[in-house]
XYZ file of C-alpha atoms in Angstrom:
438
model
C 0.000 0.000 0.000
C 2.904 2.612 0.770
C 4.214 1.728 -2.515
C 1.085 2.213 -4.264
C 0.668 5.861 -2.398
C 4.388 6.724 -3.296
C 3.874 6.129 -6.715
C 0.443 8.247 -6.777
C 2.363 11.003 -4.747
C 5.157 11.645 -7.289
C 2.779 11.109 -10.342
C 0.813 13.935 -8.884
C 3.862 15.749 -8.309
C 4.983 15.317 -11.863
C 1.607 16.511 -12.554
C 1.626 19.774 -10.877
C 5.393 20.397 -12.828
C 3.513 19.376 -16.499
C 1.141 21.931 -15.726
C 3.181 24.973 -14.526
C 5.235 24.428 -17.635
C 4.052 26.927 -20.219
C 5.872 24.542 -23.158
C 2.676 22.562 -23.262
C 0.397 25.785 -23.743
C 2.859 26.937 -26.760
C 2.925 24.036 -28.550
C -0.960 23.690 -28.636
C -0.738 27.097 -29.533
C 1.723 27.081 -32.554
C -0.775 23.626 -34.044
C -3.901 26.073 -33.544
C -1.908 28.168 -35.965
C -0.631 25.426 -38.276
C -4.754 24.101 -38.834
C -5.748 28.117 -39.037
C -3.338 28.693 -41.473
C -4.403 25.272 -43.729
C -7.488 26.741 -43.719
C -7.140 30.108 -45.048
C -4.903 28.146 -47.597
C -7.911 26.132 -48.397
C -10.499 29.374 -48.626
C -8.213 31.127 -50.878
C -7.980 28.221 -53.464
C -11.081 26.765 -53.121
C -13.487 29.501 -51.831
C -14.325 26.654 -49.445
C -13.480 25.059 -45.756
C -12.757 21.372 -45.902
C -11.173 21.187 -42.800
C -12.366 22.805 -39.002
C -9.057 23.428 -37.608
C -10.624 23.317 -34.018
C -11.634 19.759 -34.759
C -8.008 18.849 -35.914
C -6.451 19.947 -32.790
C -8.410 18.206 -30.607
C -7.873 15.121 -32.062
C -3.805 15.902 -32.365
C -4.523 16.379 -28.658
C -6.049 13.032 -28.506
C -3.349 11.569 -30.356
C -0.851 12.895 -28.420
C -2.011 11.940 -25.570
C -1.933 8.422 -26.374
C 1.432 8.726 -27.813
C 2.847 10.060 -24.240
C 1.119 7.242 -22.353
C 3.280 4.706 -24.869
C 5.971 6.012 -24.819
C 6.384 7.139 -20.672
C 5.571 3.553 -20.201
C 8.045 1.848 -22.866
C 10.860 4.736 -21.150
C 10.247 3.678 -18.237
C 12.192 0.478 -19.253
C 14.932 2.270 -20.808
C 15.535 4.817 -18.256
C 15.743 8.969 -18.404
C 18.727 10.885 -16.766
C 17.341 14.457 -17.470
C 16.859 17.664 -14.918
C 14.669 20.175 -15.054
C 17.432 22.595 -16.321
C 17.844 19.766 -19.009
C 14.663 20.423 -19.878
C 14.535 23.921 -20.412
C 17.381 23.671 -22.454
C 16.113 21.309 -24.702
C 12.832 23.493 -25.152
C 15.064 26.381 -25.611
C 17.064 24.646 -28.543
C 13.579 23.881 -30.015
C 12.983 27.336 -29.739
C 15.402 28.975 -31.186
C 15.341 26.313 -34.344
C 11.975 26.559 -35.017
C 12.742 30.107 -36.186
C 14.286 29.263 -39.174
C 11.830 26.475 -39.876
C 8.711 25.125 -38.510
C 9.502 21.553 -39.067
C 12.813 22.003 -37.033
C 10.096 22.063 -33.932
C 11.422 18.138 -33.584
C 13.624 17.009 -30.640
C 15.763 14.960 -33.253
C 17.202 17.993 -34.240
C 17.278 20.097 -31.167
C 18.772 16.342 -29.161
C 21.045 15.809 -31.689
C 22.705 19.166 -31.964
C 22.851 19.424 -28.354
C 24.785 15.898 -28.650
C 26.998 17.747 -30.836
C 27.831 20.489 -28.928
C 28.618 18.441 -26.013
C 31.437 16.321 -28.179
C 32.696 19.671 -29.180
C 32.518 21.295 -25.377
C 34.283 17.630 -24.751
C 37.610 18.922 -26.219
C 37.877 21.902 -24.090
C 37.585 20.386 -20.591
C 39.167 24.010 -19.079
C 36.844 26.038 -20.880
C 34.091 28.069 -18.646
C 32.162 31.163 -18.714
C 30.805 33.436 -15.810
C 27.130 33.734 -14.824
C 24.067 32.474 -17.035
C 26.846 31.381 -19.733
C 28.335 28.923 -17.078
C 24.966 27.205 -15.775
C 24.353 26.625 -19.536
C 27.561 25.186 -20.216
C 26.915 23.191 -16.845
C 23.456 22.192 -18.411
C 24.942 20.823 -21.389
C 27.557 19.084 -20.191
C 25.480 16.961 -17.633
C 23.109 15.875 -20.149
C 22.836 12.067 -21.140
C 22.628 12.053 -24.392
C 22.502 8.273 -25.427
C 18.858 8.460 -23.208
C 17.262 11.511 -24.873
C 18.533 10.076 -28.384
C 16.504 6.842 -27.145
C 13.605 8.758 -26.025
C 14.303 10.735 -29.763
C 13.519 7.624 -31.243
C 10.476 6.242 -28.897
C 8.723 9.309 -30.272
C 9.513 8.719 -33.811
C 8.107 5.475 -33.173
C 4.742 6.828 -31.772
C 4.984 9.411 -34.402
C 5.033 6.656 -37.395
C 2.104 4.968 -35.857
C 0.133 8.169 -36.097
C 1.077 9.318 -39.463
C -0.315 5.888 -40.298
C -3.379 6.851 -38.403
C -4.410 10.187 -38.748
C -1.774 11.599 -41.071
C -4.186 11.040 -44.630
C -7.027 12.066 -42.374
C -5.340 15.968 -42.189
C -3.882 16.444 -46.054
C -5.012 19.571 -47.695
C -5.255 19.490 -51.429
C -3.530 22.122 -52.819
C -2.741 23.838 -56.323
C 0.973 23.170 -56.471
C 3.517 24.897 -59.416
C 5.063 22.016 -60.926
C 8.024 21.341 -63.554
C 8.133 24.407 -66.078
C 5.791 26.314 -64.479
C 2.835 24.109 -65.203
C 0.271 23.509 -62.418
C -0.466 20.056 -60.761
C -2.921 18.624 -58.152
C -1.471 17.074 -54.711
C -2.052 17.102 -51.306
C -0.120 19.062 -48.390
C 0.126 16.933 -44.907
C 0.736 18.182 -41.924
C 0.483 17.507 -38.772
C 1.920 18.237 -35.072
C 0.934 16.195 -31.883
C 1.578 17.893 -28.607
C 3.079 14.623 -26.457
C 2.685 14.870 -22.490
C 5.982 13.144 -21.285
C 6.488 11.518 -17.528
C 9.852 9.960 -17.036
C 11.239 7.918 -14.387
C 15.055 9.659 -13.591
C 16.899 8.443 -10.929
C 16.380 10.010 -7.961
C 18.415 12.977 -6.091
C 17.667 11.921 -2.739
C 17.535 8.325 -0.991
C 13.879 7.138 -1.926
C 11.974 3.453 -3.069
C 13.898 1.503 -5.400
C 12.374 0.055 -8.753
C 12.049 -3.501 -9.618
C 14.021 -3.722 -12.197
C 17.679 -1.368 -13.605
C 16.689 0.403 -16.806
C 19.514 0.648 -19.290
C 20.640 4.021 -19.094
C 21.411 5.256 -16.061
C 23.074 2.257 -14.027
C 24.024 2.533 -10.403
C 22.619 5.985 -10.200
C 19.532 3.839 -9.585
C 20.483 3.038 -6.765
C 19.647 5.753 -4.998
C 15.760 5.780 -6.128
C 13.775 7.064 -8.608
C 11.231 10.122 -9.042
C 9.089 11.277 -12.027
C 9.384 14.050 -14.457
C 7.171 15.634 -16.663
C 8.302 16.719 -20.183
C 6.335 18.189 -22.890
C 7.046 17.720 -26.262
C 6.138 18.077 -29.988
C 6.135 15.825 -32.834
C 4.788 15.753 -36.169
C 5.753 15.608 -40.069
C 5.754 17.515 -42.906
C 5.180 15.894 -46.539
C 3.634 17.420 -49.899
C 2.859 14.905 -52.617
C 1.580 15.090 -56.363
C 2.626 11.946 -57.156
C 0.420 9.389 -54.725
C -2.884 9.473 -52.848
C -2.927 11.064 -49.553
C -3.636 7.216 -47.920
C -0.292 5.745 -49.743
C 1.981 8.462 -49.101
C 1.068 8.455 -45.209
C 1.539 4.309 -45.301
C 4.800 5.023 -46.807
C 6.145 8.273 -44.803
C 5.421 5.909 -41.411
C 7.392 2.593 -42.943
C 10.690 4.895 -43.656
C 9.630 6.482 -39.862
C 9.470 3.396 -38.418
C 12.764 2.333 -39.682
C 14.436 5.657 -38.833
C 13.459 5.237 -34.874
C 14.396 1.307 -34.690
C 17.961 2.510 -36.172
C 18.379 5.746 -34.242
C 17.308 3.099 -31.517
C 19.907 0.852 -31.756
C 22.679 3.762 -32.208
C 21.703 5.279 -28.687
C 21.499 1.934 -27.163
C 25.178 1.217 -28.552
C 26.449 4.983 -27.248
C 25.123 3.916 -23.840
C 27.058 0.641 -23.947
C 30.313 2.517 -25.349
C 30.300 6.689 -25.339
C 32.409 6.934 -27.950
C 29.819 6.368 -30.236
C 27.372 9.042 -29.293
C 28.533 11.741 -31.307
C 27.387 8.986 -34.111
C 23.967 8.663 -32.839
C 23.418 12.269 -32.407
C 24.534 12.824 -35.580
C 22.406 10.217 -37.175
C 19.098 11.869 -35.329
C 19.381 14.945 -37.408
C 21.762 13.934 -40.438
C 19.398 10.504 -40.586
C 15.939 13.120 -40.739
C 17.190 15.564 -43.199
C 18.019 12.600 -45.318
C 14.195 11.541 -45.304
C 13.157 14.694 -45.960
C 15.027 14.977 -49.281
C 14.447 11.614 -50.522
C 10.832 12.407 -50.318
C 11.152 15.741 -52.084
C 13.886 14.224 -54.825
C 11.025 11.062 -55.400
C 8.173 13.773 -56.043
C 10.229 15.745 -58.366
C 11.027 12.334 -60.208
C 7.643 10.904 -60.568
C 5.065 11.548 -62.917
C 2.312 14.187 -61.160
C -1.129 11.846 -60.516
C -3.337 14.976 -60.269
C -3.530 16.356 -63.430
C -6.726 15.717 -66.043
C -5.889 12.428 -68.480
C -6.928 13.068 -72.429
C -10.007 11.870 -71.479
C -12.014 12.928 -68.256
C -11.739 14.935 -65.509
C -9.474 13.959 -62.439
C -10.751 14.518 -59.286
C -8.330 16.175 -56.917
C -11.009 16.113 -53.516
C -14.124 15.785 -52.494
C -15.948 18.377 -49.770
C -17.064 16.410 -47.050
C -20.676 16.138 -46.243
C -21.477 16.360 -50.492
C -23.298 15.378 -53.099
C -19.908 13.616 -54.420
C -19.281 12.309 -51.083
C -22.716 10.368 -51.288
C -22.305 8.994 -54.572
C -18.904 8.062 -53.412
C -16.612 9.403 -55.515
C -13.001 9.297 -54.518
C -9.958 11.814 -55.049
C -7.691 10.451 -57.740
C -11.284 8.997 -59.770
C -11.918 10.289 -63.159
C -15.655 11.665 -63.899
C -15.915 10.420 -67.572
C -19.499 11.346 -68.507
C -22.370 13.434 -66.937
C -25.832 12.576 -68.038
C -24.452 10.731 -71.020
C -22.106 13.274 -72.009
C -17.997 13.007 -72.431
C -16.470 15.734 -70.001
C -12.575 16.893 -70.518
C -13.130 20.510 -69.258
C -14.971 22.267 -66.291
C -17.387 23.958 -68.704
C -18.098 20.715 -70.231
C -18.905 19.530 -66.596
C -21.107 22.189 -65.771
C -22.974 22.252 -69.369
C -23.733 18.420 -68.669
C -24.863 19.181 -65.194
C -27.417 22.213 -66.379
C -28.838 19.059 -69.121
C -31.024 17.981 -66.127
C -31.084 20.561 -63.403
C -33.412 17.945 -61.434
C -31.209 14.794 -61.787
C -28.093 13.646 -62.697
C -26.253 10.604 -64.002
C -22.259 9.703 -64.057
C -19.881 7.289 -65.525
C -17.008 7.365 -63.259
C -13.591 5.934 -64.004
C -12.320 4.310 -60.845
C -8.208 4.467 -59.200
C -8.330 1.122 -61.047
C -9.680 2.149 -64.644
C -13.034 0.613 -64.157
C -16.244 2.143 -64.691
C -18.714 2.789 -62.183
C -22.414 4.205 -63.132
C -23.411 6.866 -60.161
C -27.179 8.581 -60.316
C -28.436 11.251 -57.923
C -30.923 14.051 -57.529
C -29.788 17.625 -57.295
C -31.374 19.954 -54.931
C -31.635 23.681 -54.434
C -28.283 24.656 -52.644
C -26.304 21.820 -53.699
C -22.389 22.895 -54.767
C -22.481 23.517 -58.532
C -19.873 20.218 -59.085
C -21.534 18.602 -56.443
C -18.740 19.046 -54.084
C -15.701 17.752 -56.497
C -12.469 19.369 -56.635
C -10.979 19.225 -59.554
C -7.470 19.057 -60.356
C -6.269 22.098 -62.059
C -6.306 23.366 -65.762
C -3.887 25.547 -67.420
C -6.164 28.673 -66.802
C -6.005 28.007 -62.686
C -5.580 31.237 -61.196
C -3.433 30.234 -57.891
C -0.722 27.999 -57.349
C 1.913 27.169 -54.181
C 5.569 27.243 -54.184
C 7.158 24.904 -51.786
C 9.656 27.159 -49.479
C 10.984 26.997 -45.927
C 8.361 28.317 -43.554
C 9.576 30.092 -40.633
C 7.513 30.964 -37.672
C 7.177 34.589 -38.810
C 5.174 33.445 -41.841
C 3.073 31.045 -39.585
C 2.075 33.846 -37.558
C 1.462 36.194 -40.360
C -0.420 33.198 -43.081
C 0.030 36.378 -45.859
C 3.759 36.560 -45.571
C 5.256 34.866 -48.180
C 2.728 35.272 -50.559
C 4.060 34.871 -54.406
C 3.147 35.768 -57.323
C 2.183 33.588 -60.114
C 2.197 35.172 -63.435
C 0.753 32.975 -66.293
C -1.039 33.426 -70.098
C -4.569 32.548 -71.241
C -5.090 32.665 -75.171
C -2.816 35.507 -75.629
C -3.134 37.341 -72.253
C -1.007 38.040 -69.216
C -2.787 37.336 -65.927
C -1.570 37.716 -61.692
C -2.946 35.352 -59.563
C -2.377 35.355 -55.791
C 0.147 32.184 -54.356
C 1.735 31.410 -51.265
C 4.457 29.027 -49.990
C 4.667 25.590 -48.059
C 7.302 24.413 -45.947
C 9.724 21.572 -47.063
């Protein structure tokens, strides 16, 4: 029973710390931002919501909370040395990276570099500074790298299993300006999870013993444990024209899964032999960059999927809660006939629509080239393409150009904007862009 209430007594301690920390409140904060600023996106190509960026947060809240159950329980195996001035240096390094890019708001770059410095700092045993400088220095030095990199890759792991869960669930179609300057269909994904950490450190103080010896740490266990709380952030960035939003997220979380069981193994190996944690903190940011580009060097190598075949229309999205999303048409489907008509441009779409302004009837071309007949009645109010999205045409007025995004441009969604210049029959015409970060 005492063992019971000790455990309840420092998991309500731990509690009180998680919530006096204002790093929780600004990460929730910054994702608010990230879904407010997908919208306007949306509204300014679309003239339409298809996403409520309240609902997305709460269920990156949701996920996130499940993700730092999982993973405080699986740490709790592996074992945390971290302080509370550990902590707000790591926060701090997140900080002060996620100024030059939103996607550097990951603790395998902000872990990693601090692994770095430390190697470095390692060389100069003598050197010191006076005041703040020195309790920084301090800071760094008594960090325990090999852990954090393990708890680095723990949330990778927890992140791949919700890319492959919610991450299709939050892309954003988008206009995107392809090869040459032509525009293409694809899909912007995006996501954060705020991740409510509580790790077992070994204690300061002579308290209960655990159980068992987690691997990092080893006789400092000795003197007992105690709890602390640690918020986090982790998400991905991807932008695809070349794949559904379903397949890219299945693939994104098998190369994320691999990342964390390797960055695993590295930290496990620098905990066994030191020397080899400069390699594993390398490998958390080198390792992620490397991802990153792969991903962006296979889009720019692959045929676009959203763009209209000789034949057809290609449908880039569907609005949720429409007439297309009741006959069940899918993004990446091809409407090949309305009311008995061939289609191949938007006018052609809406002249066959207007044949019967009371019903109408569709051949559809399935992901898998097969035809499917689809029959509905159309009712006062209903979206004029009955909710489809189509990919874009060669007159489309708006298109994205894929640049870093720094936290100035998230807080101002206008910053940034391009401009697109393009030619219809003859004529020079502006239309409004913006940028995505890569």
């Amino acid at each position: 029973m005492e063992i019971v209430l000790e455990w309840l007594w420092r998991l309500s301690d731990a509690l009180v710390q998680f919530l006096a920390q204002p790093f929780y409140y600004i990460s929730i904060i910054l994702i608010m931002l990230q879904y407010r600023r997908q919208v306007q996106l949306e509204r300014k190509l679309f003239h339409v919501r298809l996403h409520s960026w309240g609902r997305q947060t709460w269920i990156t809240l949701l996920g996130g909370l499940l993700a730092g159950i999982m993973v405080s329980l699986i740490s709790a195996f592996l074992g945390t040395t971290l302080t509370f001035n550990g902590v707000l240096l790591i926060w701090a390094v997140s900080i002060v990276l996620l100024l030059f890019r939103v996607r550097y708001l990951c603790f395998a770059y902000s872990v990693g570099l601090l692994g770095v410095i430390q190697f470095i700092l390692s060389w100069f045993p003598d050197f010191n500074l006076d005041g703040f400088g020195q309790n920084v220095l301090t800071a760094v030095r008594e960090l325990d790298i090999p852990s954090l990199l393990a708890l680095v890759a723990l949330l990778h792991l927890a992140e791949a299993l919700l890319v492959r869960w919610q991450g299709a669930a939050f892309a954003g179609p988008l206009f995107y300006e392809g090869k040459r300057g032509k525009v293409v269909g694809g899909y912007q994904m995006k996501s954060f999870w705020p991740v409510p950490l509580f790790l077992l450190i070994p204690a300061q103080t002579t308290g209960s013993l655990l159980p068992w010896t987690p691997f990092f740490g080893g006789d400092a266990w000795q003197s007992g444990f105690s709890l602390i709380a640690l918020p986090v952030v982790i998400g991905f960035s991807e932008m695809t024209v070349s794949a559904l939003p379903k397949n890219k997220a299945r693939l994104t979380s098998s190369r994320l899964l691999i990342y964390s069981i390797v960055l695993l193994g590295l930290a496990m190996l620098a905990g066994w032999w030191s020397p080899l944690t400069v390699v594993a903190a390398l490998a958390a940011f080198v390792l992620h960059e490397l991802l990153i580009w792969y991903s962006r060097f296979e889009e720019q190598n692959r045929s676009p999927f959203f763009v209209h075949p000789q034949r057809g229309l290609k449908v880039l999205a569907v609005l949720p809660g429409s007439p297309a999303e009741e006959l069940g048409i899918q993004a990446g489907e091809v409407i090949f006939k309305v009311n008995g008509t061939p289609v191949n441009t938007k006018e052609q779409l809406h002249s066959g629509l207007r044949m019967n302004p009371a019903f109408c009837k569709l051949e559809v071309l399935n992901q898998q080239g097969e035809s499917k007949f689809l029959q509905r009645a159309i009712y006062a109010g209903d979206h004029h393409q009955l909710g489809v999205i189509l990919a874009p045409d060669d007159d489309a007025p708006v298109a994205l150009r894929v640049k870093p995004l720094s936290l100035l441009e998230l807080l101002s969604p206008r910053r940034g904007a391009a401009e697109r210049k393009g030619s219809s029959k003859g004529s020079p015409k502006a239309a409004g862009g913006g940028t995505l970060d890569r």
